[in-house]
């Protein structure tokens, strides 16, 4: 907080009164109220002192010729005579003292006015400034600090400076009110997308969760150092068993940024944001990412602490001393094909499985083309808003051209919408929820995008790798237009068990094989495929539109098979997968000789170690811990793989 002007104005009169009494006290002494020489009635002694209101030697002469009267009468007469002395006979010292006193009072009043015009920080704000400086030294990437300086931090030659965004940040550190977060945006930038018209259309454009987490995630909670570590946010078995985090994150350590209160209080009417009266702004995150900061000038995506570059040792092998995910990234050479804000992609049309091995070197030249437009769709529930959805929003979500979560409760800040569908909101009814999602997208967003990618909230996605692969796929097929050519892309599985069950129910052709793209790692429909699917989405016979089941991905494949649309083999030229069912560390160490369901679902064979994953990998599944989402994002976008410590680097 800062000292308010009204506080200073209330204090000013008391200060003036005290100073004025000091001035009168000086006059009293100069007048002779307490003579410093002679007795109490010695006029000459008082005259020699010559206080600021005293007279000169003329008074002594008058006193010498006065008759001997009682002492009190002498004093009265002397003072009356002193006032009667002409101005030319008085000393200049009283006048000088009076002028100096008045000037002092004027100076004091001016100082108080200036003081009230410039709000000075209190000691608590100074502490906040100190902690913000600590944050600057601990936040990842030089790019983040550059953005911070561009937002209003100006330093003089001595290294001191002021931060124009401190007021907002300090406010956010002391409140979690969404109303505060939706205050007047920063419009200092000429290219700011947060214009009055834009905010009238979407009042939540540019919103980020309250920034008090900057203190918490840097081991400073309420100004006190703690022993918090990001590893504290992880379940020791989450990576391998798919164990979800603690419900809505309420019991997680503050530094994990998973508690609902850290997302901010809900200040909107849920009823207002239903599917019939509200169409979400799905480009909100992309707009923020392209601008590089939110409406209050803070970097977007949110800054990440350096600790996320360190080893996260989470393994089923208790003796493991290696971050297996980090090792997989390093040895399989997995990396983003372009930065999150790139508008072009560099493709290699020859890097697809089945392309002739005799292709000449000159035809292996990479080509840079405009990035296709991709809409990312996530199905989730309300409990995951402050955990998984926030982690996605803080990391890779803005890399998609459009982003929308489909939840059990709406939240325009994320954005998330709740759709009505047949049956309950449950995992065992996923097919009905996904059907409602595709219907809604077809009704409102079909013409805006080339591709539509869908998956659960436990995915980790590299958006530009997805764009790169899709653009390369279309280019390989004669520069096909995804608005005209049907594609169904993802992590291909073949399940004889599912196939036999469907055939037994006479819901699948007897001589056909059931290949489907697993929903775990996400799958993509081209514009043409989605348009065609919407024509049969309510077909009971061929698309099981009345089925209530968790295997929405199998139902989708069955329906598309009826339309003549088959899965695409998404492996690279060397047979390495791009879409993944598991975390990178588990894929790296997978026992390819073990006979289990995963082996059966992949009759074309599995790979591990450095060949487990394509360098331009698109997605991973079972990333259920929000801290792991941030860890993977930091490794890929902010940390160097040159050594085991993953030193900080700018991308």
Coordinates of N, CA and C in Angstrom, one line a residue, residues 390-601:
X390 N -5.2 -24.5 -15.7 CA -4.3 -23.3 -15.5 C -2.9 -23.6 -15.9
X391 N -2.4 -24.8 -15.7 CA -1.0 -25.1 -16.1 C -0.9 -25.1 -17.6
X392 N -1.9 -25.6 -18.3 CA -1.9 -25.5 -19.8 C -2.0 -24.1 -20.3
X393 N -2.8 -23.3 -19.6 CA -3.0 -21.9 -20.0 C -1.7 -21.1 -19.7
X394 N -1.0 -21.5 -18.7 CA 0.3 -20.8 -18.4 C 1.5 -21.3 -19.2
X395 N 1.3 -22.3 -20.1 CA 2.4 -22.9 -20.8 C 2.1 -22.9 -22.3
X396 N 1.6 -24.0 -22.8 CA 1.5 -24.2 -24.2 C 0.1 -23.8 -24.8
X397 N -0.9 -23.5 -24.0 CA -2.2 -23.2 -24.6 C -2.2 -22.1 -25.6
X398 N -1.5 -21.0 -25.3 CA -1.4 -19.9 -26.3 C -0.7 -20.2 -27.6
X399 N -0.1 -21.3 -27.7 CA 0.6 -21.7 -28.9 C -0.4 -22.2 -30.0
X400 N -1.6 -22.5 -29.6 CA -2.7 -22.9 -30.5 C -3.3 -21.6 -31.1
X401 N -3.8 -21.6 -32.3 CA -4.5 -20.5 -32.8 C -5.8 -20.2 -32.1
X402 N -6.4 -21.2 -31.6 CA -7.6 -21.1 -30.8 C -7.5 -22.2 -29.7
X403 N -8.1 -21.8 -28.5 CA -8.1 -22.7 -27.4 C -9.4 -22.6 -26.7
X404 N -10.0 -23.8 -26.3 CA -11.2 -23.8 -25.6 C -11.3 -25.1 -24.8
X405 N -11.6 -25.0 -23.5 CA -11.9 -26.1 -22.6 C -13.3 -26.4 -22.5
X406 N -13.7 -27.7 -22.5 CA -15.1 -28.1 -22.4 C -15.2 -28.8 -21.0
X407 N -15.9 -28.1 -20.1 CA -15.9 -28.5 -18.7 C -17.3 -28.8 -18.2
X408 N -17.4 -29.1 -16.9 CA -18.7 -29.2 -16.2 C -19.2 -27.9 -15.7
X409 N -18.4 -26.9 -15.8 CA -18.8 -25.5 -15.3 C -18.0 -24.5 -16.2
X410 N -18.7 -23.4 -16.6 CA -18.0 -22.4 -17.4 C -17.1 -21.5 -16.7
X411 N -16.1 -21.0 -17.3 CA -15.2 -20.0 -16.8 C -14.7 -19.2 -18.0
X412 N -15.2 -18.0 -18.2 CA -14.7 -17.2 -19.4 C -13.3 -16.7 -19.3
X413 N -12.7 -16.8 -18.1 CA -11.3 -16.4 -18.0 C -10.3 -17.4 -18.6
X414 N -10.7 -18.7 -18.7 CA -9.8 -19.7 -19.2 C -9.5 -19.8 -20.7
X415 N -10.5 -19.8 -21.6 CA -11.9 -19.9 -21.4 C -12.4 -21.4 -21.3
X416 N -13.5 -21.6 -20.6 CA -14.1 -22.9 -20.5 C -15.6 -22.8 -20.6
X417 N -16.2 -23.7 -21.3 CA -17.7 -23.7 -21.4 C -18.2 -25.1 -21.0
X418 N -19.5 -25.1 -20.5 CA -20.1 -26.3 -20.2 C -21.3 -26.5 -21.2
X419 N -21.3 -27.7 -21.8 CA -22.3 -28.1 -22.8 C -23.2 -29.1 -22.2
X420 N -24.5 -29.0 -22.6 CA -25.5 -30.0 -22.3 C -25.3 -31.2 -23.3
X421 N -25.4 -32.3 -22.7 CA -25.3 -33.5 -23.6 C -26.1 -34.7 -22.9
X422 N -26.3 -35.7 -23.7 CA -27.1 -36.8 -23.2 C -26.3 -37.6 -22.1
X423 N -27.0 -38.0 -21.0 CA -26.3 -38.7 -20.0 C -25.6 -37.8 -19.0
X424 N -25.0 -38.5 -18.0 CA -24.3 -37.7 -16.9 C -22.9 -37.2 -17.4
X425 N -22.4 -36.3 -16.6 CA -21.0 -35.8 -16.8 C -20.1 -36.8 -16.1
X426 N -19.6 -37.8 -16.8 CA -18.7 -38.8 -16.2 C -17.8 -39.3 -17.3
X427 N -16.7 -40.0 -16.8 CA -15.8 -40.6 -17.7 C -16.4 -41.7 -18.6
X428 N -17.4 -42.4 -18.0 CA -18.0 -43.5 -18.7 C -19.0 -43.0 -19.7
X429 N -19.2 -41.7 -19.9 CA -20.1 -41.1 -20.9 C -19.3 -40.1 -21.8
X430 N -18.1 -40.4 -22.0 CA -17.2 -39.5 -22.8 C -17.7 -39.3 -24.2
X431 N -18.2 -40.4 -24.8 CA -18.6 -40.3 -26.2 C -19.7 -39.3 -26.4
X432 N -20.7 -39.2 -25.4 CA -21.7 -38.2 -25.6 C -21.2 -36.8 -25.4
X433 N -20.2 -36.6 -24.5 CA -19.6 -35.3 -24.3 C -18.8 -34.9 -25.5
X434 N -18.1 -35.8 -26.1 CA -17.3 -35.5 -27.3 C -18.2 -35.2 -28.5
X435 N -19.3 -35.9 -28.6 CA -20.3 -35.6 -29.7 C -20.8 -34.1 -29.5
X436 N -21.1 -33.7 -28.3 CA -21.6 -32.4 -28.1 C -20.5 -31.3 -28.4
X437 N -19.3 -31.7 -28.1 CA -18.2 -30.8 -28.4 C -18.1 -30.5 -29.9
X438 N -18.1 -31.6 -30.7 CA -17.9 -31.5 -32.2 C -19.1 -30.7 -32.7
X439 N -20.3 -30.9 -32.2 CA -21.5 -30.2 -32.7 C -21.3 -28.7 -32.4
X440 N -20.9 -28.3 -31.2 CA -20.7 -26.9 -30.9 C -19.6 -26.3 -31.7
X441 N -18.5 -26.9 -31.9 CA -17.4 -26.4 -32.7 C -17.9 -26.2 -34.2
X442 N -18.6 -27.2 -34.7 CA -19.1 -27.1 -36.0 C -20.1 -25.9 -36.2
X443 N -20.8 -25.6 -35.2 CA -21.8 -24.6 -35.3 C -21.2 -23.2 -35.2
X444 N -20.1 -23.1 -34.5 CA -19.5 -21.7 -34.2 C -18.1 -21.4 -34.7
X445 N -17.3 -22.5 -35.0 CA -15.9 -22.2 -35.3 C -15.4 -22.9 -36.6
X446 N -16.3 -23.6 -37.2 CA -15.8 -24.5 -38.3 C -15.1 -23.7 -39.4
X447 N -15.6 -22.6 -39.8 CA -15.0 -21.9 -40.9 C -13.7 -21.1 -40.6
X448 N -13.4 -21.0 -39.3 CA -12.2 -20.2 -38.9 C -10.9 -21.0 -38.9
X449 N -10.9 -22.3 -39.0 CA -9.7 -23.1 -38.8 C -9.5 -24.2 -39.9
X450 N -8.3 -24.6 -40.0 CA -8.0 -25.6 -41.0 C -8.0 -27.0 -40.4
X451 N -7.6 -27.1 -39.1 CA -7.5 -28.3 -38.4 C -8.1 -28.2 -36.9
X452 N -8.6 -29.3 -36.4 CA -9.2 -29.3 -35.1 C -8.6 -30.5 -34.3
X453 N -7.9 -30.1 -33.2 CA -7.2 -31.1 -32.3 C -7.9 -31.2 -31.0
X454 N -8.2 -32.5 -30.6 CA -8.9 -32.7 -29.4 C -8.2 -33.7 -28.5
X455 N -8.3 -33.5 -27.1 CA -7.8 -34.4 -26.2 C -8.2 -34.1 -24.8
X456 N -7.7 -34.8 -23.8 CA -8.0 -34.6 -22.4 C -7.0 -33.6 -21.8
X457 N -7.4 -33.2 -20.5 CA -6.5 -32.2 -19.8 C -5.2 -32.8 -19.2
X458 N -4.9 -34.1 -19.5 CA -3.7 -34.6 -19.1 C -2.7 -34.8 -20.2
X459 N -2.9 -34.0 -21.3 CA -1.9 -34.0 -22.4 C -0.9 -32.9 -22.2
X460 N 0.3 -33.1 -22.8 CA 1.2 -32.0 -23.0 C 1.5 -31.9 -24.5
X461 N 1.3 -30.7 -25.1 CA 1.3 -30.6 -26.5 C 2.4 -29.5 -26.9
X462 N 3.1 -29.8 -28.0 CA 4.0 -28.8 -28.6 C 3.2 -28.3 -29.9
X463 N 2.5 -27.2 -29.7 CA 1.6 -26.7 -30.8 C 2.3 -26.5 -32.2
X464 N 3.5 -25.9 -32.2 CA 4.1 -25.7 -33.5 C 4.6 -27.0 -34.1
X465 N 4.9 -28.0 -33.3 CA 5.3 -29.3 -33.9 C 4.0 -29.9 -34.5
X466 N 2.9 -29.7 -33.9 CA 1.6 -30.1 -34.5 C 1.4 -29.4 -35.8
X467 N 1.5 -28.1 -35.9 CA 1.3 -27.4 -37.1 C 2.3 -27.8 -38.2
X468 N 3.6 -28.0 -37.8 CA 4.6 -28.4 -38.7 C 4.3 -29.7 -39.4
X469 N 3.9 -30.7 -38.5 CA 3.5 -32.0 -39.1 C 2.3 -31.9 -40.0
X470 N 1.3 -31.2 -39.6 CA 0.1 -31.2 -40.4 C 0.4 -30.5 -41.8
X471 N 1.2 -29.4 -41.7 CA 1.5 -28.7 -43.0 C 2.4 -29.6 -43.9
X472 N 3.3 -30.4 -43.3 CA 4.1 -31.3 -44.0 C 3.3 -32.4 -44.6
X473 N 2.3 -32.9 -43.9 CA 1.5 -34.0 -44.4 C 0.7 -33.5 -45.6
X474 N 0.1 -32.4 -45.5 CA -0.7 -31.9 -46.6 C 0.2 -31.6 -47.8
X475 N 1.4 -31.0 -47.6 CA 2.3 -30.7 -48.7 C 2.8 -32.0 -49.4
X476 N 3.0 -33.1 -48.6 CA 3.4 -34.4 -49.2 C 2.4 -34.9 -50.1
X477 N 1.1 -34.6 -49.8 CA 0.0 -35.1 -50.6 C -0.4 -34.2 -51.7
X478 N 0.6 -33.5 -52.3 CA 0.4 -32.6 -53.4 C -0.1 -31.3 -53.0
X479 N 0.3 -30.8 -51.8 CA -0.1 -29.5 -51.3 C -1.6 -29.5 -51.1
X480 N -2.1 -30.6 -50.5 CA -3.6 -30.7 -50.3 C -4.1 -29.7 -49.4
X481 N -5.4 -29.3 -49.7 CA -6.1 -28.3 -48.8 C -6.9 -29.1 -47.8
X482 N -6.6 -28.9 -46.5 CA -7.3 -29.6 -45.4 C -8.8 -29.2 -45.4
X483 N -9.2 -28.2 -46.1 CA -10.6 -27.8 -46.1 C -11.3 -28.7 -47.2
X484 N -10.5 -29.4 -48.0 CA -11.1 -30.2 -49.0 C -10.8 -31.7 -48.9
X485 N -9.7 -32.0 -48.3 CA -9.2 -33.3 -48.2 C -9.4 -33.8 -46.7
X486 N -9.9 -35.0 -46.6 CA -10.2 -35.6 -45.2 C -8.9 -36.2 -44.6
X487 N -8.6 -35.8 -43.4 CA -7.5 -36.4 -42.6 C -8.0 -36.7 -41.2
X488 N -7.5 -37.8 -40.7 CA -7.8 -38.2 -39.3 C -6.5 -38.7 -38.7
X489 N -5.9 -37.8 -37.9 CA -4.5 -37.9 -37.5 C -4.3 -38.1 -36.0
X490 N -3.4 -38.9 -35.6 CA -3.1 -39.1 -34.2 C -2.2 -40.2 -33.9
X491 N -2.3 -40.8 -32.7 CA -1.5 -42.0 -32.4 C -2.4 -43.3 -32.7
X492 N -1.9 -43.9 -33.8 CA -2.7 -45.1 -34.3 C -2.6 -46.3 -33.4
X493 N -3.7 -46.9 -33.1 CA -3.8 -48.2 -32.4 C -4.7 -49.2 -33.3
X494 N -4.4 -50.5 -33.1 CA -5.3 -51.5 -33.6 C -5.7 -52.4 -32.5
X495 N -7.0 -52.5 -32.2 CA -7.4 -53.4 -31.1 C -8.3 -54.5 -31.6
X496 N -7.8 -55.7 -31.6 CA -8.6 -56.8 -32.0 C -9.8 -57.1 -31.1
X497 N -9.6 -56.8 -29.8 CA -10.6 -57.0 -28.8 C -11.8 -56.1 -29.1
X498 N -11.5 -54.8 -29.3 CA -12.6 -53.9 -29.6 C -13.3 -54.2 -31.0
X499 N -12.5 -54.6 -31.9 CA -13.0 -55.0 -33.2 C -13.9 -56.1 -33.1
X500 N -13.6 -57.1 -32.4 CA -14.5 -58.3 -32.2 C -15.8 -58.0 -31.5
X501 N -15.7 -57.1 -30.5 CA -16.9 -56.7 -29.8 C -17.9 -56.0 -30.7
X502 N -17.4 -55.1 -31.5 CA -18.2 -54.4 -32.4 C -18.8 -55.3 -33.5
X503 N -18.0 -56.2 -34.0 CA -18.5 -57.1 -35.0 C -19.6 -58.0 -34.4
X504 N -19.4 -58.4 -33.2 CA -20.3 -59.3 -32.5 C -21.7 -58.6 -32.4
X505 N -21.7 -57.3 -32.2 CA -22.9 -56.5 -32.0 C -23.4 -56.1 -33.4
X506 N -22.7 -56.5 -34.5 CA -23.1 -56.1 -35.8 C -23.0 -54.6 -36.0
X507 N -22.0 -54.0 -35.4 CA -21.9 -52.5 -35.5 C -20.6 -52.2 -36.2
X508 N -20.0 -53.2 -36.9 CA -18.8 -52.9 -37.7 C -18.7 -54.0 -38.7
X509 N -18.2 -53.6 -39.9 CA -18.1 -54.6 -41.0 C -17.3 -55.8 -40.7
X510 N -17.7 -56.9 -41.1 CA -17.0 -58.2 -40.7 C -15.6 -58.3 -41.2
X511 N -15.4 -57.8 -42.4 CA -14.1 -58.0 -43.1 C -13.2 -56.8 -42.9
X512 N -13.6 -55.8 -42.1 CA -12.8 -54.6 -41.8 C -11.9 -54.7 -40.6
X513 N -10.9 -53.9 -40.5 CA -10.0 -53.9 -39.3 C -10.2 -52.5 -38.7
X514 N -10.3 -52.6 -37.3 CA -10.6 -51.3 -36.6 C -9.3 -50.7 -36.2
X515 N -8.9 -49.6 -36.9 CA -7.8 -48.8 -36.4 C -8.4 -47.5 -35.9
X516 N -7.9 -47.0 -34.8 CA -8.4 -45.8 -34.2 C -7.2 -45.0 -33.7
X517 N -7.4 -43.7 -33.6 CA -6.4 -42.8 -32.9 C -6.8 -42.6 -31.5
X518 N -5.9 -43.0 -30.5 CA -6.3 -42.9 -29.1 C -6.5 -41.5 -28.7
X519 N -7.5 -41.3 -27.9 CA -7.8 -40.0 -27.4 C -6.8 -39.5 -26.4
X520 N -6.0 -40.4 -25.8 CA -5.1 -40.1 -24.8 C -4.0 -39.1 -25.2
X521 N -3.5 -39.3 -26.4 CA -2.5 -38.4 -26.9 C -3.0 -37.3 -27.8
X522 N -4.4 -37.3 -28.0 CA -5.1 -36.4 -28.8 C -5.1 -36.8 -30.3
X523 N -6.1 -36.4 -31.0 CA -6.2 -36.6 -32.4 C -6.7 -35.4 -33.1
X524 N -6.5 -35.4 -34.4 CA -6.8 -34.2 -35.2 C -7.7 -34.5 -36.4
X525 N -8.7 -33.7 -36.6 CA -9.5 -33.8 -37.8 C -9.3 -32.6 -38.7
X526 N -9.2 -32.8 -40.0 CA -9.1 -31.7 -40.9 C -10.5 -31.1 -41.0
X527 N -10.5 -29.9 -41.5 CA -11.7 -29.1 -41.7 C -12.7 -30.0 -42.5
X528 N -12.2 -30.6 -43.6 CA -13.1 -31.4 -44.4 C -13.7 -32.6 -43.7
X529 N -12.9 -33.2 -42.8 CA -13.3 -34.4 -42.1 C -14.4 -34.0 -41.1
X530 N -14.2 -32.9 -40.4 CA -15.2 -32.5 -39.4 C -16.5 -32.1 -40.1
X531 N -16.4 -31.4 -41.2 CA -17.6 -31.1 -41.9 C -18.4 -32.3 -42.3
X532 N -17.7 -33.3 -42.7 CA -18.3 -34.6 -43.2 C -18.9 -35.4 -42.0
X533 N -18.1 -35.4 -40.9 CA -18.6 -36.1 -39.7 C -19.9 -35.5 -39.2
X534 N -20.0 -34.2 -39.2 CA -21.2 -33.5 -38.7 C -22.5 -33.9 -39.4
X535 N -22.3 -34.5 -40.6 CA -23.5 -34.9 -41.4 C -24.1 -36.2 -40.9
X536 N -23.3 -37.0 -40.1 CA -23.7 -38.3 -39.6 C -23.6 -38.4 -38.1
X537 N -23.3 -37.3 -37.4 CA -23.0 -37.3 -36.0 C -24.2 -37.9 -35.2
X538 N -25.4 -37.8 -35.7 CA -26.6 -38.4 -35.0 C -27.0 -39.7 -35.6
X539 N -26.2 -40.3 -36.4 CA -26.5 -41.6 -37.0 C -26.4 -42.7 -35.9
X540 N -27.5 -43.3 -35.5 CA -27.5 -44.3 -34.5 C -26.8 -45.6 -35.0
X541 N -27.1 -46.0 -36.2 CA -26.6 -47.3 -36.7 C -25.1 -47.3 -36.9
X542 N -24.6 -46.3 -37.6 CA -23.2 -46.2 -38.0 C -22.3 -45.5 -37.0
X543 N -22.8 -44.6 -36.3 CA -22.0 -43.7 -35.4 C -22.4 -43.9 -33.9
X544 N -23.3 -44.9 -33.6 CA -23.6 -45.2 -32.2 C -23.9 -43.9 -31.4
X545 N -24.8 -43.1 -32.0 CA -25.0 -41.8 -31.4 C -25.8 -41.9 -30.0
X546 N -26.3 -43.0 -29.7 CA -27.0 -43.2 -28.5 C -26.2 -44.0 -27.5
X547 N -25.0 -44.3 -27.8 CA -24.1 -45.1 -27.0 C -23.6 -44.3 -25.8
X548 N -23.5 -44.9 -24.6 CA -22.9 -44.2 -23.5 C -21.7 -45.0 -23.1
X549 N -20.5 -44.6 -23.4 CA -19.3 -45.3 -23.2 C -18.1 -44.4 -23.1
X550 N -17.0 -44.9 -22.5 CA -15.8 -44.1 -22.3 C -14.9 -44.1 -23.5
X551 N -15.1 -45.1 -24.4 CA -14.2 -45.2 -25.6 C -14.6 -44.3 -26.7
X552 N -14.6 -43.0 -26.5 CA -15.1 -42.1 -27.5 C -14.2 -42.2 -28.7
X553 N -12.9 -42.5 -28.5 CA -11.9 -42.6 -29.7 C -12.3 -43.7 -30.6
X554 N -12.7 -44.9 -30.0 CA -13.1 -46.0 -30.8 C -14.4 -45.7 -31.6
X555 N -15.4 -45.0 -30.9 CA -16.6 -44.6 -31.6 C -16.4 -43.7 -32.7
X556 N -15.4 -42.8 -32.5 CA -15.1 -41.8 -33.6 C -14.5 -42.5 -34.8
X557 N -13.6 -43.5 -34.5 CA -13.0 -44.2 -35.7 C -14.1 -45.0 -36.4
X558 N -15.0 -45.6 -35.7 CA -16.0 -46.4 -36.3 C -16.9 -45.6 -37.2
X559 N -17.2 -44.4 -36.7 CA -18.1 -43.5 -37.5 C -17.4 -43.0 -38.7
X560 N -16.1 -42.6 -38.6 CA -15.3 -42.1 -39.7 C -15.1 -43.3 -40.7
X561 N -14.9 -44.5 -40.2 CA -14.7 -45.6 -41.1 C -16.0 -45.8 -42.0
X562 N -17.1 -45.5 -41.5 CA -18.4 -45.6 -42.3 C -18.3 -44.5 -43.4
X563 N -17.7 -43.4 -43.1 CA -17.6 -42.3 -44.1 C -16.4 -42.5 -45.1
X564 N -15.6 -43.6 -44.9 CA -14.5 -43.9 -45.8 C -13.3 -43.1 -45.4
X565 N -13.2 -42.6 -44.2 CA -12.0 -41.9 -43.7 C -11.2 -42.8 -42.8
X566 N -10.0 -43.0 -43.1 CA -9.1 -43.9 -42.3 C -8.0 -43.1 -41.5
X567 N -7.5 -43.8 -40.6 CA -6.4 -43.2 -39.8 C -5.2 -43.0 -40.6
X568 N -4.4 -42.0 -40.3 CA -3.1 -41.7 -40.9 C -2.0 -42.2 -40.1
X569 N -1.0 -42.9 -40.8 CA 0.2 -43.3 -40.1 C 1.0 -42.1 -39.8
X570 N 1.2 -41.6 -38.6 CA 1.8 -40.4 -38.3 C 3.3 -40.5 -37.9
X571 N 3.9 -41.7 -38.1 CA 5.3 -41.9 -37.8 C 6.2 -41.1 -38.8
X572 N 7.4 -40.8 -38.3 CA 8.4 -40.2 -39.2 C 9.0 -41.2 -40.1
X573 N 10.0 -40.8 -40.9 CA 10.5 -41.7 -41.9 C 11.2 -42.9 -41.3
X574 N 11.8 -42.7 -40.1 CA 12.5 -43.8 -39.4 C 11.5 -44.6 -38.5
X575 N 10.3 -44.4 -38.6 CA 9.3 -45.2 -37.9 C 9.1 -44.8 -36.4
X576 N 9.5 -43.6 -36.1 CA 9.4 -43.1 -34.7 C 8.1 -42.3 -34.6
X577 N 7.4 -42.6 -33.5 CA 6.1 -42.0 -33.3 C 6.1 -40.5 -32.9
X578 N 5.1 -39.8 -33.3 CA 5.0 -38.3 -33.0 C 4.0 -38.1 -31.9
X579 N 3.0 -38.9 -31.8 CA 1.9 -38.8 -30.8 C 2.2 -39.9 -29.8
X580 N 2.1 -39.6 -28.5 CA 2.6 -40.6 -27.5 C 1.5 -40.9 -26.4
X581 N 1.4 -42.1 -26.1 CA 0.5 -42.6 -25.1 C 1.0 -42.3 -23.6
X582 N 2.3 -42.2 -23.5 CA 2.8 -42.1 -22.1 C 3.8 -40.9 -22.0
X583 N 4.3 -40.7 -20.8 CA 5.3 -39.7 -20.5 C 6.6 -40.0 -21.3
X584 N 7.5 -39.0 -21.6 CA 8.7 -39.3 -22.3 C 9.6 -40.3 -21.6
X585 N 9.8 -40.1 -20.3 CA 10.7 -41.0 -19.6 C 10.3 -42.5 -19.7
X586 N 9.0 -42.7 -19.6 CA 8.5 -44.1 -19.6 C 8.7 -44.7 -21.0
X587 N 8.4 -43.9 -22.1 CA 8.6 -44.3 -23.4 C 10.1 -44.7 -23.7
X588 N 11.0 -43.9 -23.1 CA 12.4 -44.1 -23.3 C 12.8 -45.5 -22.8
X589 N 12.2 -45.8 -21.6 CA 12.6 -47.0 -20.9 C 11.7 -48.2 -21.2
X590 N 10.8 -48.1 -22.1 CA 9.8 -49.1 -22.3 C 10.4 -50.5 -22.7
X591 N 10.0 -51.5 -22.1 CA 10.4 -52.9 -22.4 C 9.7 -53.4 -23.6
X592 N 10.3 -53.3 -24.7 CA 9.6 -53.6 -26.0 C 9.4 -55.1 -26.2
X593 N 10.0 -56.0 -25.3 CA 9.9 -57.4 -25.4 C 8.7 -57.9 -24.6
X594 N 8.2 -57.1 -23.7 CA 7.1 -57.4 -22.8 C 5.8 -57.5 -23.6
X595 N 5.0 -58.6 -23.4 CA 3.8 -58.8 -24.1 C 2.6 -58.3 -23.2
X596 N 2.1 -57.2 -23.6 CA 1.0 -56.6 -22.8 C 0.0 -55.9 -23.8
X597 N -1.0 -55.2 -23.3 CA -2.0 -54.6 -24.1 C -1.3 -53.6 -25.1
X598 N -0.3 -52.8 -24.6 CA 0.3 -51.8 -25.5 C 1.0 -52.5 -26.6
X599 N 1.6 -53.6 -26.4 CA 2.3 -54.4 -27.4 C 1.2 -54.9 -28.4
X600 N 0.1 -55.4 -27.9 CA -0.9 -55.9 -28.8 C -1.5 -54.8 -29.7
X601 N -1.7 -53.6 -29.1 CA -2.3 -52.4 -29.8 C -1.3 -51.9 -30.9

